[in-house]
Amino acid sequence: MSDESRPTPAQTPVAAVIPAAGRGVRLGPGAPKALRALNGTPMLIHAIRALAASRHVSLVVVVAPPDGAAEVKSLLDAHALPDRTDFLVVPGGESRQESVRLGLDALPPQYGIVLVHDAARPLVPVDTVDAVIEAVRDGAPAVVPVLPLADTVKEVEPAAVAGDPEAVLATPERARLRAVQTPQGFDRETLVRAHETVTENVTDDASMVEQLGPTVVAVPGHEEAFKVTRPLDLVLAEAVLARRRLNDGF
Ligand code: C5P
């Protein structure tokens, strides 16, 4: 692309990739986690709406369970979604990393900024999404929304058998620690390079960029962007939705 035709950062189109191919075993038996209902609507639909609520996001790529792309496509057809946003569904892979990579492979060339958002964080507020996009537009190659920790954190020697006592090795200074949420935002070229270069398993995309070298920037996250992981999180998520409905005057 010539310099004249390259969009300015404020014009660079933004796409969101939503990996939703996990089984969600920690939630207990049942449908894949992303397809479980919150107040009657699948978690994935909440997550898609949360990202599409940003007027900066013009494409959402949903990475479906490997054998579930058709089901996810019909789910999208069955729910109201904003007209100004394009949607794509692609089949995912064995690991979250592979699923994200398959989502990136499906992105048309014009999208210079990419958000990666867990389907398991259905209630992220639009202001958090926009804060991440703004930090990428301001020049950060990778951006993560974070929260300070309430608990003190210990590093342990993991026991061979879950539930057995474990030796505590260290106590990192809590004031320097942050819990990391999504959406994480990236300059597309940086994220693609990270996925091509880093092969070991990671739990978030930004850590791949850290391994590559560029500085990852943290912006304030939001308590409603929590990850639905265990059964109690479903109760909390429905309570948040109920509070929102009250506040919206319905
Ligand atoms: O398992 P975890 O809660 O870390 O998953 C985070 C996100 O990654 C979820 O939205 C899940 O659906 C997704 N995932 C995926 N492909 C996998 C495993 C997880 O898209 N193979």
Tab-separated table of C-alpha atoms and ligand atoms in Angstrom:
chain	number	residue	atom	x	y	z
A	1	MET	CA	0.000	0.000	0.000
A	2	SER	CA	1.439	3.461	-0.903
A	3	ASP	CA	1.768	6.057	1.875
A	4	GLU	CA	-0.989	8.227	0.342
A	5	SER	CA	-3.504	5.366	0.312
A	6	ARG	CA	-2.575	4.041	3.793
A	7	PRO	CA	-5.346	4.977	6.276
A	8	THR	CA	-4.429	7.238	9.205
A	9	PRO	CA	-4.607	5.507	12.615
A	10	ALA	CA	-8.033	7.088	13.243
A	11	GLN	CA	-9.343	5.570	9.980
A	12	THR	CA	-7.734	2.141	10.259
A	13	PRO	CA	-10.585	-0.394	10.178
A	14	VAL	CA	-10.940	-2.488	13.350
A	15	ALA	CA	-11.943	-6.152	13.399
A	16	ALA	CA	-12.677	-8.311	16.429
A	17	VAL	CA	-11.855	-12.024	16.643
A	18	ILE	CA	-13.916	-13.934	19.207
A	19	PRO	CA	-12.517	-17.387	20.017
A	20	ALA	CA	-15.546	-19.432	21.075
A	21	ALA	CA	-14.346	-22.970	20.409
A	22	GLY	CA	-13.660	-24.025	24.015
A	23	ARG	CA	-15.659	-26.778	25.735
A	24	GLY	CA	-15.838	-24.969	29.070
A	25	VAL	CA	-15.405	-28.104	31.167
A	26	ARG	CA	-15.034	-26.071	34.404
A	27	LEU	CA	-18.667	-24.928	34.041
A	28	GLY	CA	-19.832	-28.532	34.344
A	29	PRO	CA	-21.432	-30.837	31.739
A	30	GLY	CA	-23.539	-29.361	28.926
A	31	ALA	CA	-23.222	-27.392	25.697
A	32	PRO	CA	-19.927	-25.664	24.743
A	33	LYS	CA	-19.487	-22.730	27.124
A	34	ALA	CA	-20.060	-20.009	24.518
A	35	LEU	CA	-23.443	-21.487	23.624
A	36	ARG	CA	-24.794	-21.582	27.196
A	37	ALA	CA	-27.595	-19.149	27.872
A	38	LEU	CA	-27.469	-16.070	30.088
A	39	ASN	CA	-31.001	-14.813	30.700
A	40	GLY	CA	-32.144	-16.852	27.700
A	41	THR	CA	-29.524	-15.542	25.215
A	42	PRO	CA	-26.328	-17.511	24.413
A	43	MET	CA	-23.201	-16.099	26.034
A	44	LEU	CA	-21.614	-15.810	22.585
A	45	ILE	CA	-24.407	-13.522	21.348
A	46	HIS	CA	-23.888	-11.268	24.395
A	47	ALA	CA	-20.141	-11.174	23.631
A	48	ILE	CA	-20.695	-10.400	19.933
A	49	ARG	CA	-23.147	-7.597	20.802
A	50	ALA	CA	-20.679	-6.194	23.347
A	51	LEU	CA	-17.974	-5.852	20.680
A	52	ALA	CA	-20.315	-4.722	17.904
A	53	ALA	CA	-21.576	-2.015	20.288
A	54	SER	CA	-18.383	-0.111	19.506
A	55	ARG	CA	-18.930	2.038	16.425
A	56	HIS	CA	-15.226	1.500	15.619
A	57	VAL	CA	-15.614	-2.267	15.155
A	58	SER	CA	-16.769	-3.008	11.605
A	59	LEU	CA	-16.149	-6.788	11.439
A	60	VAL	CA	-16.583	-9.545	14.031
A	61	VAL	CA	-15.020	-12.944	13.262
A	62	VAL	CA	-16.467	-15.700	15.445
A	63	VAL	CA	-14.314	-18.801	15.838
A	64	ALA	CA	-16.766	-21.665	16.377
A	65	PRO	CA	-16.169	-25.164	17.795
A	66	PRO	CA	-14.499	-27.214	14.990
A	67	ASP	CA	-17.720	-29.142	14.304
A	68	GLY	CA	-20.078	-26.292	15.207
A	69	ALA	CA	-19.664	-23.565	12.550
A	70	ALA	CA	-23.086	-24.234	10.978
A	71	GLU	CA	-24.768	-24.111	14.397
A	72	VAL	CA	-23.063	-20.815	15.258
A	73	LYS	CA	-24.018	-19.345	11.855
A	74	SER	CA	-27.691	-20.133	12.441
A	75	LEU	CA	-27.410	-18.704	15.956
A	76	LEU	CA	-26.168	-15.397	14.504
A	77	ASP	CA	-29.015	-15.423	11.967
A	78	ALA	CA	-31.536	-15.976	14.765
A	79	HIS	CA	-30.476	-12.969	16.879
A	80	ALA	CA	-30.656	-9.247	16.203
A	81	LEU	CA	-27.203	-7.778	15.511
A	82	PRO	CA	-26.217	-4.288	14.330
A	83	ASP	CA	-26.508	-3.723	10.538
A	84	ARG	CA	-23.357	-1.627	10.350
A	85	THR	CA	-21.184	-4.577	11.439
A	86	ASP	CA	-20.082	-7.513	9.237
A	87	PHE	CA	-19.933	-11.010	10.702
A	88	LEU	CA	-17.923	-14.086	9.722
A	89	VAL	CA	-17.910	-17.559	11.282
A	90	VAL	CA	-14.902	-19.891	10.963
A	91	PRO	CA	-14.212	-23.297	12.586
A	92	GLY	CA	-11.718	-23.264	15.473
A	93	GLY	CA	-8.903	-25.554	16.597
A	94	GLU	CA	-7.601	-27.676	19.467
A	95	SER	CA	-6.183	-24.788	21.527
A	96	ARG	CA	-7.274	-21.203	22.090
A	97	GLN	CA	-4.108	-20.083	20.289
A	98	GLU	CA	-4.938	-22.155	17.218
A	99	SER	CA	-8.512	-20.842	17.252
A	100	VAL	CA	-7.269	-17.227	17.324
A	101	ARG	CA	-4.841	-17.969	14.487
A	102	LEU	CA	-7.653	-19.423	12.372
A	103	GLY	CA	-9.671	-16.261	13.066
A	104	LEU	CA	-6.749	-14.061	12.004
A	105	ASP	CA	-6.344	-16.067	8.787
A	106	ALA	CA	-9.933	-15.157	7.860
A	107	LEU	CA	-9.430	-11.374	8.150
A	108	PRO	CA	-9.677	-9.354	4.922
A	109	PRO	CA	-6.563	-7.212	4.274
A	110	GLN	CA	-7.984	-3.792	5.172
A	111	TYR	CA	-8.241	-4.506	8.896
A	112	GLY	CA	-5.094	-2.995	10.433
A	113	ILE	CA	-6.245	-3.224	14.067
A	114	VAL	CA	-7.460	-6.469	15.634
A	115	LEU	CA	-9.182	-7.084	18.950
A	116	VAL	CA	-9.172	-10.573	20.424
A	117	HIS	CA	-12.035	-11.153	22.837
A	118	ASP	CA	-13.048	-14.252	24.807
A	119	ALA	CA	-16.630	-15.366	24.213
A	120	ALA	CA	-16.444	-16.193	27.909
A	121	ARG	CA	-16.457	-12.436	28.772
A	122	PRO	CA	-19.973	-11.627	27.547
A	123	LEU	CA	-20.544	-8.433	29.533
A	124	VAL	CA	-17.544	-6.236	28.719
A	125	PRO	CA	-18.760	-2.597	28.597
A	126	VAL	CA	-18.341	-0.693	25.322
A	127	ASP	CA	-16.213	1.960	27.063
A	128	THR	CA	-13.586	-0.701	27.808
A	129	VAL	CA	-13.633	-1.858	24.168
A	130	ASP	CA	-13.191	1.747	22.997
A	131	ALA	CA	-10.382	2.453	25.494
A	132	VAL	CA	-8.419	-0.506	24.091
A	133	ILE	CA	-8.962	0.635	20.491
A	134	GLU	CA	-7.930	4.195	21.354
A	135	ALA	CA	-4.654	3.029	22.922
A	136	VAL	CA	-3.811	0.998	19.781
A	137	ARG	CA	-4.690	4.004	17.597
A	138	ASP	CA	-2.390	6.093	19.791
A	139	GLY	CA	0.486	3.835	18.723
A	140	ALA	CA	0.676	0.893	21.168
A	141	PRO	CA	1.360	-2.381	19.268
A	142	ALA	CA	-0.520	-4.369	21.929
A	143	VAL	CA	-3.002	-3.290	24.623
A	144	VAL	CA	-4.559	-5.206	27.515
A	145	PRO	CA	-7.368	-4.112	29.871
A	146	VAL	CA	-6.381	-4.877	33.468
A	147	LEU	CA	-7.649	-4.664	37.039
A	148	PRO	CA	-5.716	-4.492	40.307
A	149	LEU	CA	-5.917	-7.644	42.424
A	150	ALA	CA	-7.987	-7.993	45.580
A	151	ASP	CA	-6.204	-11.173	46.711
A	152	THR	CA	-2.562	-11.564	47.605
A	153	VAL	CA	-0.976	-13.980	45.102
A	154	LYS	CA	1.485	-16.777	45.967
A	155	GLU	CA	3.760	-18.643	43.606
A	156	VAL	CA	3.739	-22.348	44.541
A	157	GLU	CA	5.370	-25.595	43.509
A	158	PRO	CA	2.283	-27.234	41.935
A	159	ALA	CA	1.395	-30.547	43.611
A	160	ALA	CA	1.446	-33.693	41.464
A	161	VAL	CA	-2.100	-34.441	42.619
A	162	ALA	CA	-4.669	-31.610	42.587
A	163	GLY	CA	-5.761	-30.730	46.134
A	164	ASP	CA	-2.543	-31.933	47.837
A	165	PRO	CA	-0.643	-29.347	49.959
A	166	GLU	CA	1.820	-27.210	47.962
A	167	ALA	CA	5.048	-25.437	48.982
A	168	VAL	CA	4.870	-21.631	48.679
A	169	LEU	CA	7.881	-20.311	46.764
A	170	ALA	CA	7.298	-16.552	46.642
A	171	THR	CA	4.857	-13.673	47.194
A	172	PRO	CA	5.029	-11.128	44.347
A	173	GLU	CA	4.297	-7.544	45.453
A	174	ARG	CA	0.528	-7.208	44.957
A	175	ALA	CA	0.650	-3.523	44.019
A	176	ARG	CA	2.654	-4.444	40.883
A	177	LEU	CA	0.277	-7.207	39.741
A	178	ARG	CA	-2.773	-6.894	37.485
A	179	ALA	CA	-5.459	-9.336	36.384
A	180	VAL	CA	-5.741	-9.289	32.591
A	181	GLN	CA	-9.035	-9.230	30.701
A	182	THR	CA	-10.116	-9.013	27.062
A	183	PRO	CA	-10.601	-7.534	24.497
A	184	GLN	CA	-6.868	-7.282	23.927
A	185	GLY	CA	-6.042	-4.928	21.047
A	186	PHE	CA	-3.238	-5.229	18.505
A	187	ASP	CA	-1.629	-3.720	15.532
A	188	ARG	CA	-2.523	-6.581	13.160
A	189	GLU	CA	0.965	-7.059	11.745
A	190	THR	CA	2.423	-7.407	15.278
A	191	LEU	CA	-0.171	-10.009	16.308
A	192	VAL	CA	0.263	-12.061	13.125
A	193	ARG	CA	4.051	-12.040	13.623
A	194	ALA	CA	3.591	-13.140	17.260
A	195	HIS	CA	1.398	-16.064	16.169
A	196	GLU	CA	3.962	-17.070	13.533
A	197	THR	CA	6.895	-16.856	15.957
A	198	VAL	CA	5.714	-18.106	19.359
A	199	THR	CA	4.897	-21.796	19.380
A	200	GLU	CA	4.633	-22.702	23.086
A	201	ASN	CA	1.275	-22.602	24.845
A	202	VAL	CA	0.244	-19.238	26.291
A	203	THR	CA	-2.933	-18.147	28.074
A	204	ASP	CA	-3.292	-14.782	26.357
A	205	ASP	CA	-2.290	-13.174	23.065
A	206	ALA	CA	-0.431	-10.216	24.564
A	207	SER	CA	2.130	-12.532	26.185
A	208	MET	CA	3.119	-13.694	22.696
A	209	VAL	CA	3.852	-10.074	21.763
A	210	GLU	CA	5.841	-9.697	25.018
A	211	GLN	CA	8.014	-12.633	23.913
A	212	LEU	CA	8.543	-10.926	20.571
A	213	GLY	CA	9.806	-7.695	22.190
A	214	PRO	CA	7.382	-4.768	21.716
A	215	THR	CA	6.056	-3.212	24.942
A	216	VAL	CA	2.492	-4.196	25.773
A	217	VAL	CA	0.431	-1.363	27.294
A	218	ALA	CA	-2.161	-1.868	30.064
A	219	VAL	CA	-5.303	0.292	30.283
A	220	PRO	CA	-8.020	0.142	32.979
A	221	GLY	CA	-10.355	-2.844	32.579
A	222	HIS	CA	-13.805	-3.232	34.130
A	223	GLU	CA	-15.227	-5.549	36.802
A	224	GLU	CA	-18.092	-6.491	34.447
A	225	ALA	CA	-15.573	-7.866	31.936
A	226	PHE	CA	-15.001	-10.929	34.171
A	227	LYS	CA	-14.600	-14.358	32.601
A	228	VAL	CA	-17.474	-16.802	33.052
A	229	THR	CA	-15.575	-19.897	34.132
A	230	ARG	CA	-17.337	-21.598	37.046
A	231	PRO	CA	-21.048	-22.136	37.837
A	232	LEU	CA	-21.109	-19.180	40.292
A	233	ASP	CA	-19.977	-16.858	37.461
A	234	LEU	CA	-23.254	-17.627	35.627
A	235	VAL	CA	-25.193	-16.382	38.663
A	236	LEU	CA	-23.085	-13.210	38.794
A	237	ALA	CA	-23.498	-12.604	35.047
A	238	GLU	CA	-27.299	-12.881	35.286
A	239	ALA	CA	-27.251	-10.479	38.254
A	240	VAL	CA	-25.257	-7.945	36.199
A	241	LEU	CA	-27.773	-8.242	33.348
A	242	ALA	CA	-30.674	-7.770	35.789
A	243	ARG	CA	-29.006	-4.636	37.227
A	244	ARG	CA	-28.441	-3.254	33.734
A	245	ARG	CA	-32.098	-3.783	32.855
A	246	LEU	CA	-33.148	-1.922	36.006
A	247	ASN	CA	-30.745	0.942	35.252
A	248	ASP	CA	-31.967	1.121	31.647
A	249	GLY	CA	-35.481	1.668	33.016
A	250	PHE	CA	-37.034	-1.512	31.577
B	1	C5P	O1	-10.499	-22.015	28.358
B	1	C5P	P1	-10.512	-20.524	28.490
B	1	C5P	O2	-11.585	-20.055	29.431
B	1	C5P	O3	-9.187	-19.892	28.712
B	1	C5P	O4	-10.990	-20.019	27.045
B	1	C5P	C1	-10.946	-18.675	26.681
B	1	C5P	C2	-11.646	-18.507	25.352
B	1	C5P	O5	-10.967	-19.255	24.334
B	1	C5P	C3	-13.098	-19.003	25.376
B	1	C5P	O6	-13.910	-18.009	24.752
B	1	C5P	C4	-13.024	-20.301	24.595
B	1	C5P	O7	-14.233	-20.598	23.883
B	1	C5P	C5	-11.891	-20.050	23.605
B	1	C5P	N1	-11.238	-21.275	23.108
B	1	C5P	C6	-11.184	-21.527	21.726
B	1	C5P	N2	-10.608	-22.678	21.227
B	1	C5P	C7	-10.117	-23.613	22.078
B	1	C5P	C8	-10.143	-23.379	23.488
B	1	C5P	C9	-10.700	-22.196	23.978
B	1	C5P	O8	-11.681	-20.717	20.941
B	1	C5P	N3	-9.632	-24.729	21.555
